[in-house]
Amino acid sequence: MTAILAATAGVDTGDTAWMLAATALVLLMTPALGLFYAGLVREKNTLNTFMMCLGAIAVATVTWALVGYSLAFDGDGSIVGGLHHAFLNDVGFTPRAGTTIPQLVFFAFQATFCIVTVALVSGAVVERMSFGPFMLFAALWSILVYAVLAHWSFGGGWLQANGTLDFAGGVPVEMGSGFSALAAAIVVGARKDYGRQALLPHNAMFVLLGAGLLWFGWFGFNGGSGFSTGNASVLAFTNTLLTPACTLLAWFILDLIRGRQVTAIGAATAIVVGCVGITPAGGFISPGWAMVLGFLVALPSYYVVVWRTRTRVDETLDVLAAHGVAGLFGIVFIGFFAQISWNGAADGLFYGDAGQLGSQLVAALAAPAYAFGMTYALLRVLGALMPLRGSEREEAIGMDIVHHGEEAYASSEGAILLNPEVGPDARVPVAEPV
């Protein structure tokens, strides 16, 4: 007991309480993402899509504890951290350097970031990538891509040393997931029906509920990234309310201009885009600029969604547009409008410091290049060792039955039979309920 009390010297109980709550809020974001993604796919792939997000919790938590956390936050190597904290060595009750919270809490908070980022990437390959290969990919990606980018951005790596500002993960979470998703979609390939028939969301209410819960969790994601109950967290928390609201309004206007209707799927997407845009900038810009960011970030993301559907790239759930593009926009926006009076760190170009914009542009180029290149190479190697996706027949049946032996919505029509002599649309009759 004496040793524990000595270790907790310098720990602030109020800051720690807030960070414990913020950690729980961010963990909630992964099942919320599961709902969001599950509603966007076809009915036959509902469970599998959610399970990919649930699987990310298991895989990323373990890899983060084993080596990911250490590679991200041990030492100040320019490219990647060391292995001193591997297997949670020396991660205990003493405060994390530069904070007033125990390193165990810091570890857990950062773990939830890794988890949700891995889950985000699944949105590029749902409805056709096999569950087992995705789990292996998720484990390797969390180490080779996420941990490296996290080190670059806020673990003492070269971007941070170069002066890049990234409050809550614009580099490893948003650009990391978005541009990795693009690479994954290219390597895995399009769904068999892509471009030949409409592949429509099956449950808009799931999508809206998932988006609402994501926004709720994002208050912990951004608000917790100040690691205290101080001004930075308060500012980021408030900006997380303002920016998505403005993006939502801007998206309504864009929908009305383009199609004369305000769509529910568009509204849910707008909430995510706004949350993503403010993620890197939350503690660095004033509330007024946060509102401007909300309106402006809608434009590139909206038009990338529209453009992508006209291409042959089947990046299923538009992770690139919602996360990669919006995260890049937020990173660059800091270079223009960061303000010392709000962040205590640097001014942007608008306030007289052109150098900050240069630092942000370096990150906006380096992070997408690394995420795309490493993900592409990783999947190519895995694809040479095992099939990344099932057969066309299995895809036609649906990932739920093929990989989990269950259906999201039981029906009296029967269960699908996996029999090579029976067509993919065949069903086994089941007894009527007594």
GROMACS .gro file of C-alpha atoms in nm:
model
  434
    1MET     CA    1   0.000   0.000   0.000
    2THR     CA    2   0.285   0.239   0.085
    3ALA     CA    3   0.441   0.173  -0.255
    4ILE     CA    4   0.114   0.249  -0.432
    5LEU     CA    5   0.067   0.572  -0.237
    6ALA     CA    6   0.420   0.677  -0.324
    7ALA     CA    7   0.362   0.596  -0.691
    8THR     CA    8   0.050   0.811  -0.704
    9ALA     CA    9   0.231   1.125  -0.591
   10GLY     CA   10   0.164   1.387  -0.855
   11VAL     CA   11  -0.160   1.226  -0.970
   12ASP     CA   12  -0.464   1.455  -0.976
   13THR     CA   13  -0.780   1.269  -0.877
   14GLY     CA   14  -1.010   1.504  -1.068
   15ASP     CA   15  -0.811   1.470  -1.389
   16THR     CA   16  -0.796   1.094  -1.343
   17ALA     CA   17  -1.172   1.068  -1.288
   18TRP     CA   18  -1.238   1.262  -1.608
   19MET     CA   19  -0.993   1.044  -1.803
   20LEU     CA   20  -1.156   0.725  -1.678
   21ALA     CA   21  -1.492   0.856  -1.802
   22ALA     CA   22  -1.339   0.971  -2.131
   23THR     CA   23  -1.186   0.627  -2.185
   24ALA     CA   24  -1.525   0.462  -2.142
   25LEU     CA   25  -1.679   0.713  -2.384
   26VAL     CA   26  -1.421   0.636  -2.651
   27LEU     CA   27  -1.463   0.261  -2.607
   28LEU     CA   28  -1.836   0.310  -2.667
   29MET     CA   29  -1.748   0.453  -3.009
   30THR     CA   30  -1.651   0.112  -3.148
   31PRO     CA   31  -1.990  -0.062  -3.098
   32ALA     CA   32  -2.147   0.269  -3.208
   33LEU     CA   33  -1.942   0.243  -3.526
   34GLY     CA   34  -2.062  -0.116  -3.557
   35LEU     CA   35  -2.422   0.008  -3.560
   36PHE     CA   36  -2.337   0.285  -3.805
   37TYR     CA   37  -2.162   0.046  -4.042
   38ALA     CA   38  -2.415  -0.237  -4.002
   39GLY     CA   39  -2.701  -0.011  -4.107
   40LEU     CA   40  -2.515   0.092  -4.421
   41VAL     CA   41  -2.469  -0.260  -4.560
   42ARG     CA   42  -2.717  -0.510  -4.698
   43GLU     CA   43  -2.918  -0.720  -4.456
   44LYS     CA   44  -2.723  -1.041  -4.523
   45ASN     CA   45  -2.399  -0.879  -4.403
   46THR     CA   46  -2.528  -0.703  -4.089
   47LEU     CA   47  -2.376  -0.930  -3.825
   48ASN     CA   48  -2.044  -0.970  -4.002
   49THR     CA   49  -2.003  -0.596  -4.033
   50PHE     CA   50  -2.069  -0.546  -3.662
   51MET     CA   51  -1.844  -0.841  -3.576
   52MET     CA   52  -1.552  -0.682  -3.759
   53CYS     CA   53  -1.583  -0.385  -3.523
   54LEU     CA   54  -1.623  -0.613  -3.221
   55GLY     CA   55  -1.323  -0.815  -3.336
   56ALA     CA   56  -1.120  -0.496  -3.347
   57ILE     CA   57  -1.175  -0.454  -2.972
   58ALA     CA   58  -1.025  -0.795  -2.903
   59VAL     CA   59  -0.737  -0.782  -3.149
   60ALA     CA   60  -0.628  -0.421  -3.105
   61THR     CA   61  -0.647  -0.433  -2.726
   62VAL     CA   62  -0.412  -0.731  -2.715
   63THR     CA   63  -0.163  -0.598  -2.971
   64TRP     CA   64  -0.165  -0.257  -2.801
   65ALA     CA   65  -0.084  -0.413  -2.465
   66LEU     CA   66   0.185  -0.639  -2.607
   67VAL     CA   67   0.382  -0.399  -2.827
   68GLY     CA   68   0.170  -0.123  -2.979
   69TYR     CA   69   0.168   0.109  -2.681
   70SER     CA   70   0.542   0.078  -2.639
   71LEU     CA   71   0.612   0.143  -3.007
   72ALA     CA   72   0.393   0.452  -2.995
   73PHE     CA   73   0.496   0.606  -2.662
   74ASP     CA   74   0.831   0.465  -2.550
   75GLY     CA   75   1.125   0.693  -2.619
   76ASP     CA   76   1.158   0.968  -2.872
   77GLY     CA   77   1.289   0.786  -3.177
   78SER     CA   78   1.203   0.978  -3.491
   79ILE     CA   79   1.031   0.688  -3.670
   80VAL     CA   80   0.912   0.448  -3.402
   81GLY     CA   81   0.938   0.407  -3.027
   82GLY     CA   82   1.120   0.139  -2.832
   83LEU     CA   83   1.013  -0.178  -2.653
   84HIS     CA   84   1.067  -0.079  -2.292
   85HIS     CA   85   0.692  -0.080  -2.227
   86ALA     CA   86   0.626  -0.403  -2.419
   87PHE     CA   87   0.390  -0.637  -2.229
   88LEU     CA   88   0.301  -0.329  -2.016
   89ASN     CA   89   0.640  -0.331  -1.851
   90ASP     CA   90   0.676  -0.036  -1.614
   91VAL     CA   91   0.324   0.086  -1.690
   92GLY     CA   92   0.170   0.151  -1.351
   93PHE     CA   93   0.032   0.412  -1.115
   94THR     CA   94   0.300   0.677  -1.161
   95PRO     CA   95   0.192   0.977  -1.368
   96ARG     CA   96   0.254   0.970  -1.741
   97ALA     CA   97   0.520   1.232  -1.821
   98GLY     CA   98   0.360   1.569  -1.887
   99THR     CA   99   0.027   1.467  -1.731
  100THR     CA  100  -0.131   1.427  -1.390
  101ILE     CA  101  -0.291   1.088  -1.463
  102PRO     CA  102  -0.151   0.738  -1.398
  103GLN     CA  103   0.024   0.581  -1.691
  104LEU     CA  104  -0.222   0.288  -1.672
  105VAL     CA  105  -0.507   0.529  -1.744
  106PHE     CA  106  -0.309   0.690  -2.024
  107PHE     CA  107  -0.247   0.343  -2.170
  108ALA     CA  108  -0.616   0.251  -2.155
  109PHE     CA  109  -0.727   0.581  -2.310
  110GLN     CA  110  -0.482   0.545  -2.597
  111ALA     CA  111  -0.585   0.180  -2.645
  112THR     CA  112  -0.939   0.287  -2.725
  113PHE     CA  113  -0.803   0.510  -3.003
  114CYS     CA  114  -0.620   0.219  -3.160
  115ILE     CA  115  -0.931   0.001  -3.132
  116VAL     CA  116  -1.169   0.238  -3.308
  117THR     CA  117  -0.915   0.316  -3.581
  118VAL     CA  118  -0.875  -0.052  -3.667
  119ALA     CA  119  -1.254  -0.083  -3.676
  120LEU     CA  120  -1.278   0.217  -3.908
  121VAL     CA  121  -1.064   0.048  -4.173
  122SER     CA  122  -1.308  -0.243  -4.191
  123GLY     CA  123  -1.558  -0.010  -4.356
  124ALA     CA  124  -1.359  -0.029  -4.678
  125VAL     CA  125  -1.386  -0.405  -4.719
  126VAL     CA  126  -1.712  -0.514  -4.557
  127GLU     CA  127  -1.946  -0.741  -4.752
  128ARG     CA  128  -1.662  -0.937  -4.913
  129MET     CA  129  -1.343  -0.971  -4.703
  130SER     CA  130  -1.326  -1.292  -4.502
  131PHE     CA  131  -1.342  -1.258  -4.125
  132GLY     CA  132  -1.026  -1.456  -4.040
  133PRO     CA  133  -0.794  -1.273  -4.280
  134PHE     CA  134  -0.936  -0.941  -4.160
  135MET     CA  135  -0.855  -1.027  -3.799
  136LEU     CA  136  -0.496  -1.110  -3.894
  137PHE     CA  137  -0.472  -0.792  -4.099
  138ALA     CA  138  -0.614  -0.591  -3.807
  139ALA     CA  139  -0.350  -0.725  -3.569
  140LEU     CA  140  -0.062  -0.645  -3.803
  141TRP     CA  141  -0.204  -0.309  -3.912
  142SER     CA  142  -0.244  -0.191  -3.553
  143ILE     CA  143   0.131  -0.241  -3.504
  144LEU     CA  144   0.279  -0.151  -3.843
  145VAL     CA  145   0.057   0.146  -3.928
  146TYR     CA  146  -0.134   0.283  -3.630
  147ALA     CA  147   0.143   0.260  -3.367
  148VAL     CA  148   0.394   0.417  -3.604
  149LEU     CA  149   0.168   0.709  -3.699
  150ALA     CA  150   0.073   0.764  -3.334
  151HIS     CA  151   0.442   0.787  -3.248
  152TRP     CA  152   0.503   1.036  -3.528
  153SER     CA  153   0.219   1.259  -3.423
  154PHE     CA  154   0.207   1.261  -3.042
  155GLY     CA  155   0.453   1.002  -2.915
  156GLY     CA  156   0.767   1.209  -2.961
  157GLY     CA  157   0.826   1.119  -3.325
  158TRP     CA  158   0.948   1.328  -3.614
  159LEU     CA  159   0.621   1.506  -3.697
  160GLN     CA  160   0.581   1.622  -3.340
  161ALA     CA  161   0.946   1.728  -3.333
  162ASN     CA  162   0.885   1.917  -3.658
  163GLY     CA  163   0.615   2.121  -3.485
  164THR     CA  164   0.305   1.947  -3.620
  165LEU     CA  165  -0.002   2.011  -3.405
  166ASP     CA  166  -0.246   1.722  -3.374
  167PHE     CA  167  -0.472   1.745  -3.072
  168ALA     CA  168  -0.658   1.415  -3.080
  169GLY     CA  169  -0.549   1.201  -3.373
  170GLY     CA  170  -0.589   1.363  -3.713
  171VAL     CA  171  -0.274   1.183  -3.825
  172PRO     CA  172  -0.300   0.826  -3.687
  173VAL     CA  173  -0.677   0.793  -3.649
  174GLU     CA  174  -0.832   0.994  -3.930
  175MET     CA  175  -0.578   1.011  -4.210
  176GLY     CA  176  -0.440   0.674  -4.102
  177SER     CA  177  -0.776   0.500  -4.137
  178GLY     CA  178  -0.897   0.693  -4.442
  179PHE     CA  179  -0.600   0.637  -4.669
  180SER     CA  180  -0.551   0.281  -4.545
  181ALA     CA  181  -0.913   0.219  -4.638
  182LEU     CA  182  -0.844   0.333  -4.992
  183ALA     CA  183  -0.550   0.093  -5.022
  184ALA     CA  184  -0.753  -0.193  -4.874
  185ALA     CA  185  -1.039  -0.136  -5.118
  186ILE     CA  186  -0.800  -0.143  -5.413
  187VAL     CA  187  -0.623  -0.464  -5.304
  188VAL     CA  188  -0.931  -0.659  -5.192
  189GLY     CA  189  -1.131  -0.548  -5.495
  190ALA     CA  190  -1.492  -0.456  -5.553
  191ARG     CA  191  -1.801  -0.647  -5.447
  192LYS     CA  192  -1.934  -0.871  -5.721
  193ASP     CA  193  -2.245  -0.659  -5.769
  194TYR     CA  194  -2.068  -0.322  -5.752
  195GLY     CA  195  -2.161  -0.106  -6.047
  196ARG     CA  196  -2.425  -0.353  -6.165
  197GLN     CA  197  -2.700  -0.294  -5.913
  198ALA     CA  198  -2.782  -0.054  -5.632
  199LEU     CA  199  -2.617  -0.163  -5.306
  200LEU     CA  200  -2.834   0.026  -5.061
  201PRO     CA  201  -2.824   0.064  -4.681
  202HIS     CA  202  -3.070  -0.171  -4.519
  203ASN     CA  203  -3.142   0.016  -4.194
  204ALA     CA  204  -3.119   0.394  -4.181
  205MET     CA  205  -3.219   0.398  -3.813
  206PHE     CA  206  -2.910   0.195  -3.723
  207VAL     CA  207  -2.702   0.449  -3.913
  208LEU     CA  208  -2.857   0.746  -3.732
  209LEU     CA  209  -2.833   0.581  -3.391
  210GLY     CA  210  -2.473   0.484  -3.455
  211ALA     CA  211  -2.386   0.839  -3.564
  212GLY     CA  212  -2.550   0.985  -3.255
  213LEU     CA  213  -2.359   0.751  -3.025
  214LEU     CA  214  -2.037   0.827  -3.211
  215TRP     CA  215  -2.089   1.199  -3.152
  216PHE     CA  216  -2.155   1.127  -2.785
  217GLY     CA  217  -1.836   0.923  -2.756
  218TRP     CA  218  -1.639   1.190  -2.941
  219PHE     CA  219  -1.676   1.424  -2.644
  220GLY     CA  220  -1.446   1.182  -2.462
  221PHE     CA  221  -1.227   1.133  -2.767
  222ASN     CA  222  -1.151   1.504  -2.809
  223GLY     CA  223  -1.225   1.630  -2.460
  224GLY     CA  224  -1.006   1.363  -2.306
  225SER     CA  225  -0.711   1.447  -2.528
  226GLY     CA  226  -0.625   1.739  -2.301
  227PHE     CA  227  -0.554   1.475  -2.031
  228SER     CA  228  -0.702   1.699  -1.762
  229THR     CA  229  -1.004   1.905  -1.668
  230GLY     CA  230  -0.819   2.218  -1.777
  231ASN     CA  231  -0.872   2.470  -2.054
  232ALA     CA  232  -0.758   2.251  -2.342
  233SER     CA  233  -1.013   1.982  -2.261
  234VAL     CA  234  -1.289   2.237  -2.207
  235LEU     CA  235  -1.213   2.401  -2.541
  236ALA     CA  236  -1.199   2.071  -2.730
  237PHE     CA  237  -1.519   1.953  -2.562
  238THR     CA  238  -1.706   2.268  -2.666
  239ASN     CA  239  -1.567   2.262  -3.019
  240THR     CA  240  -1.686   1.902  -3.051
  241LEU     CA  241  -2.038   2.033  -3.009
  242LEU     CA  242  -2.000   2.327  -3.247
  243THR     CA  243  -1.817   2.183  -3.547
  244PRO     CA  244  -2.040   1.878  -3.620
  245ALA     CA  245  -2.353   2.092  -3.580
  246CYS     CA  246  -2.223   2.332  -3.845
  247THR     CA  247  -2.122   2.044  -4.073
  248LEU     CA  248  -2.469   1.896  -4.035
  249LEU     CA  249  -2.630   2.223  -4.141
  250ALA     CA  250  -2.392   2.259  -4.437
  251TRP     CA  251  -2.467   1.901  -4.546
  252PHE     CA  252  -2.841   1.975  -4.539
  253ILE     CA  253  -2.780   2.264  -4.778
  254LEU     CA  254  -2.560   2.056  -5.009
  255ASP     CA  255  -2.820   1.778  -5.017
  256LEU     CA  256  -3.093   2.027  -5.103
  257ILE     CA  257  -2.886   2.182  -5.381
  258ARG     CA  258  -2.795   1.847  -5.532
  259GLY     CA  259  -3.111   1.643  -5.486
  260ARG     CA  260  -3.376   1.870  -5.330
  261GLN     CA  261  -3.403   1.631  -5.034
  262VAL     CA  262  -3.228   1.613  -4.699
  263THR     CA  263  -3.121   1.250  -4.656
  264ALA     CA  264  -3.084   1.062  -4.328
  265ILE     CA  265  -2.771   0.882  -4.446
  266GLY     CA  266  -2.624   1.216  -4.545
  267ALA     CA  267  -2.705   1.363  -4.205
  268ALA     CA  268  -2.537   1.075  -4.024
  269THR     CA  269  -2.232   1.107  -4.247
  270ALA     CA  270  -2.218   1.482  -4.180
  271ILE     CA  271  -2.203   1.426  -3.804
  272VAL     CA  272  -1.904   1.198  -3.847
  273VAL     CA  273  -1.731   1.437  -4.089
  274GLY     CA  274  -1.770   1.727  -3.846
  275CYS     CA  275  -1.635   1.523  -3.555
  276VAL     CA  276  -1.341   1.413  -3.766
  277GLY     CA  277  -1.263   1.766  -3.883
  278ILE     CA  278  -1.237   1.901  -3.530
  279THR     CA  279  -1.038   1.602  -3.399
  280PRO     CA  280  -0.690   1.736  -3.483
  281ALA     CA  281  -0.787   2.100  -3.420
  282GLY     CA  282  -1.006   2.078  -3.109
  283GLY     CA  283  -0.770   2.233  -2.857
  284PHE     CA  284  -0.592   2.467  -3.097
  285ILE     CA  285  -0.862   2.689  -3.249
  286SER     CA  286  -1.127   2.920  -3.104
  287PRO     CA  287  -1.496   2.826  -3.100
  288GLY     CA  288  -1.559   3.075  -3.379
  289TRP     CA  289  -1.304   2.909  -3.606
  290ALA     CA  290  -1.440   2.570  -3.503
  291MET     CA  291  -1.776   2.672  -3.648
  292VAL     CA  292  -1.611   2.792  -3.969
  293LEU     CA  293  -1.426   2.461  -3.989
  294GLY     CA  294  -1.757   2.278  -3.955
  295PHE     CA  295  -1.909   2.453  -4.254
  296LEU     CA  296  -1.600   2.425  -4.472
  297VAL     CA  297  -1.505   2.062  -4.405
  298ALA     CA  298  -1.842   1.951  -4.542
  299LEU     CA  299  -1.745   2.059  -4.893
  300PRO     CA  300  -1.448   1.833  -4.974
  301SER     CA  301  -1.594   1.532  -4.794
  302TYR     CA  302  -1.932   1.567  -4.963
  303TYR     CA  303  -1.786   1.587  -5.309
  304VAL     CA  304  -1.540   1.304  -5.253
  305VAL     CA  305  -1.839   1.085  -5.156
  306VAL     CA  306  -2.014   1.185  -5.479
  307TRP     CA  307  -1.699   1.139  -5.687
  308ARG     CA  308  -1.606   0.801  -5.541
  309THR     CA  309  -1.936   0.643  -5.640
  310ARG     CA  310  -1.855   0.724  -6.002
  311THR     CA  311  -1.526   0.536  -5.992
  312ARG     CA  312  -1.444   0.166  -6.000
  313VAL     CA  313  -1.302   0.181  -5.646
  314ASP     CA  314  -1.549   0.008  -5.416
  315GLU     CA  315  -1.445   0.170  -5.088
  316THR     CA  316  -1.768   0.049  -4.937
  317LEU     CA  317  -1.854   0.292  -4.659
  318ASP     CA  318  -1.654   0.600  -4.769
  319VAL     CA  319  -1.394   0.593  -4.495
  320LEU     CA  320  -1.166   0.795  -4.723
  321ALA     CA  321  -1.413   1.082  -4.758
  322ALA     CA  322  -1.544   1.086  -4.402
  323HIS     CA  323  -1.212   1.030  -4.223
  324GLY     CA  324  -0.915   1.066  -4.456
  325VAL     CA  325  -1.026   1.383  -4.634
  326ALA     CA  326  -1.190   1.545  -4.330
  327GLY     CA  327  -0.889   1.463  -4.112
  328LEU     CA  328  -0.649   1.608  -4.368
  329PHE     CA  329  -0.864   1.921  -4.391
  330GLY     CA  330  -0.858   1.962  -4.013
  331ILE     CA  331  -0.479   1.918  -3.996
  332VAL     CA  332  -0.423   2.187  -4.261
  333PHE     CA  333  -0.686   2.418  -4.106
  334ILE     CA  334  -0.472   2.434  -3.790
  335GLY     CA  335  -0.189   2.577  -3.998
  336PHE     CA  336  -0.405   2.875  -4.084
  337PHE     CA  337  -0.603   2.939  -3.767
  338ALA     CA  338  -0.419   2.801  -3.464
  339GLN     CA  339  -0.404   3.073  -3.200
  340ILE     CA  340  -0.173   3.099  -2.901
  341SER     CA  341  -0.440   3.260  -2.687
  342TRP     CA  342  -0.640   2.938  -2.721
  343ASN     CA  343  -0.370   2.671  -2.731
  344GLY     CA  344  -0.053   2.803  -2.569
  345ALA     CA  345   0.145   2.629  -2.845
  346ALA     CA  346   0.159   2.819  -3.175
  347ASP     CA  347  -0.004   3.064  -3.410
  348GLY     CA  348  -0.116   2.979  -3.760
  349LEU     CA  349  -0.067   3.177  -4.080
  350PHE     CA  350  -0.372   3.395  -4.014
  351TYR     CA  351  -0.210   3.508  -3.688
  352GLY     CA  352   0.136   3.565  -3.833
  353ASP     CA  353   0.323   3.233  -3.832
  354ALA     CA  354   0.362   3.080  -4.179
  355GLY     CA  355   0.593   2.814  -4.037
  356GLN     CA  356   0.306   2.638  -3.863
  357LEU     CA  357   0.127   2.592  -4.193
  358GLY     CA  358   0.442   2.433  -4.332
  359SER     CA  359   0.455   2.184  -4.045
  360GLN     CA  360   0.090   2.093  -4.096
  361LEU     CA  361   0.138   2.043  -4.471
  362VAL     CA  362   0.426   1.803  -4.409
  363ALA     CA  363   0.195   1.589  -4.194
  364ALA     CA  364  -0.081   1.612  -4.456
  365LEU     CA  365   0.157   1.461  -4.711
  366ALA     CA  366   0.352   1.211  -4.502
  367ALA     CA  367   0.072   1.040  -4.310
  368PRO     CA  368  -0.147   0.952  -4.612
  369ALA     CA  369   0.156   0.829  -4.805
  370TYR     CA  370   0.271   0.601  -4.524
  371ALA     CA  371  -0.078   0.471  -4.441
  372PHE     CA  372  -0.162   0.395  -4.803
  373GLY     CA  373   0.176   0.244  -4.889
  374MET     CA  374   0.213   0.024  -4.582
  375THR     CA  375  -0.148  -0.100  -4.596
  376TYR     CA  376  -0.118  -0.180  -4.966
  377ALA     CA  377   0.205  -0.375  -4.908
  378LEU     CA  378   0.068  -0.557  -4.603
  379LEU     CA  379  -0.245  -0.675  -4.784
  380ARG     CA  380  -0.046  -0.779  -5.090
  381VAL     CA  381   0.172  -1.000  -4.871
  382LEU     CA  382  -0.127  -1.147  -4.687
  383GLY     CA  383  -0.305  -1.201  -5.018
  384ALA     CA  384  -0.010  -1.404  -5.143
  385LEU     CA  385  -0.035  -1.628  -4.837
  386MET     CA  386  -0.413  -1.673  -4.812
  387PRO     CA  387  -0.733  -1.574  -4.994
  388LEU     CA  388  -0.854  -1.241  -4.857
  389ARG     CA  389  -1.214  -1.293  -4.964
  390GLY     CA  390  -1.459  -1.574  -5.019
  391SER     CA  391  -1.603  -1.703  -5.342
  392GLU     CA  392  -1.869  -1.519  -5.540
  393ARG     CA  393  -2.119  -1.775  -5.420
  394GLU     CA  394  -2.034  -1.710  -5.055
  395GLU     CA  395  -2.060  -1.338  -5.118
  396ALA     CA  396  -2.403  -1.392  -5.272
  397ILE     CA  397  -2.516  -1.590  -4.968
  398GLY     CA  398  -2.388  -1.325  -4.732
  399MET     CA  399  -2.106  -1.294  -4.482
  400ASP     CA  400  -2.336  -1.352  -4.182
  401ILE     CA  401  -2.417  -1.713  -4.267
  402VAL     CA  402  -2.079  -1.793  -4.421
  403HIS     CA  403  -1.862  -1.670  -4.134
  404HIS     CA  404  -2.089  -1.677  -3.830
  405GLY     CA  405  -2.366  -1.926  -3.904
  406GLU     CA  406  -2.628  -1.673  -3.795
  407GLU     CA  407  -2.867  -1.420  -3.942
  408ALA     CA  408  -2.931  -1.073  -3.805
  409TYR     CA  409  -3.303  -1.108  -3.868
  410ALA     CA  410  -3.449  -1.457  -3.823
  411SER     CA  411  -3.736  -1.526  -4.061
  412SER     CA  412  -3.990  -1.801  -4.117
  413GLU     CA  413  -3.866  -1.832  -4.475
  414GLY     CA  414  -3.583  -2.051  -4.355
  415ALA     CA  415  -3.208  -2.064  -4.309
  416ILE     CA  416  -2.969  -2.055  -4.601
  417LEU     CA  417  -2.813  -2.390  -4.682
  418LEU     CA  418  -2.442  -2.398  -4.763
  419ASN     CA  419  -2.462  -2.688  -5.007
  420PRO     CA  420  -2.252  -2.678  -5.323
  421GLU     CA  421  -2.532  -2.856  -5.512
  422VAL     CA  422  -2.785  -2.589  -5.426
  423GLY     CA  423  -2.795  -2.240  -5.569
  424PRO     CA  424  -2.700  -1.942  -5.353
  425ASP     CA  425  -3.061  -1.834  -5.322
  426ALA     CA  426  -3.185  -2.168  -5.195
  427ARG     CA  427  -3.320  -2.193  -4.842
  428VAL     CA  428  -3.392  -2.475  -4.602
  429PRO     CA  429  -3.751  -2.471  -4.476
  430VAL     CA  430  -3.790  -2.450  -4.102
  431ALA     CA  431  -4.075  -2.561  -3.882
  432GLU     CA  432  -4.349  -2.314  -3.807
  433PRO     CA  433  -4.350  -2.198  -3.443
  434VAL     CA  434  -4.584  -2.389  -3.218
   0.00000   0.00000   0.00000
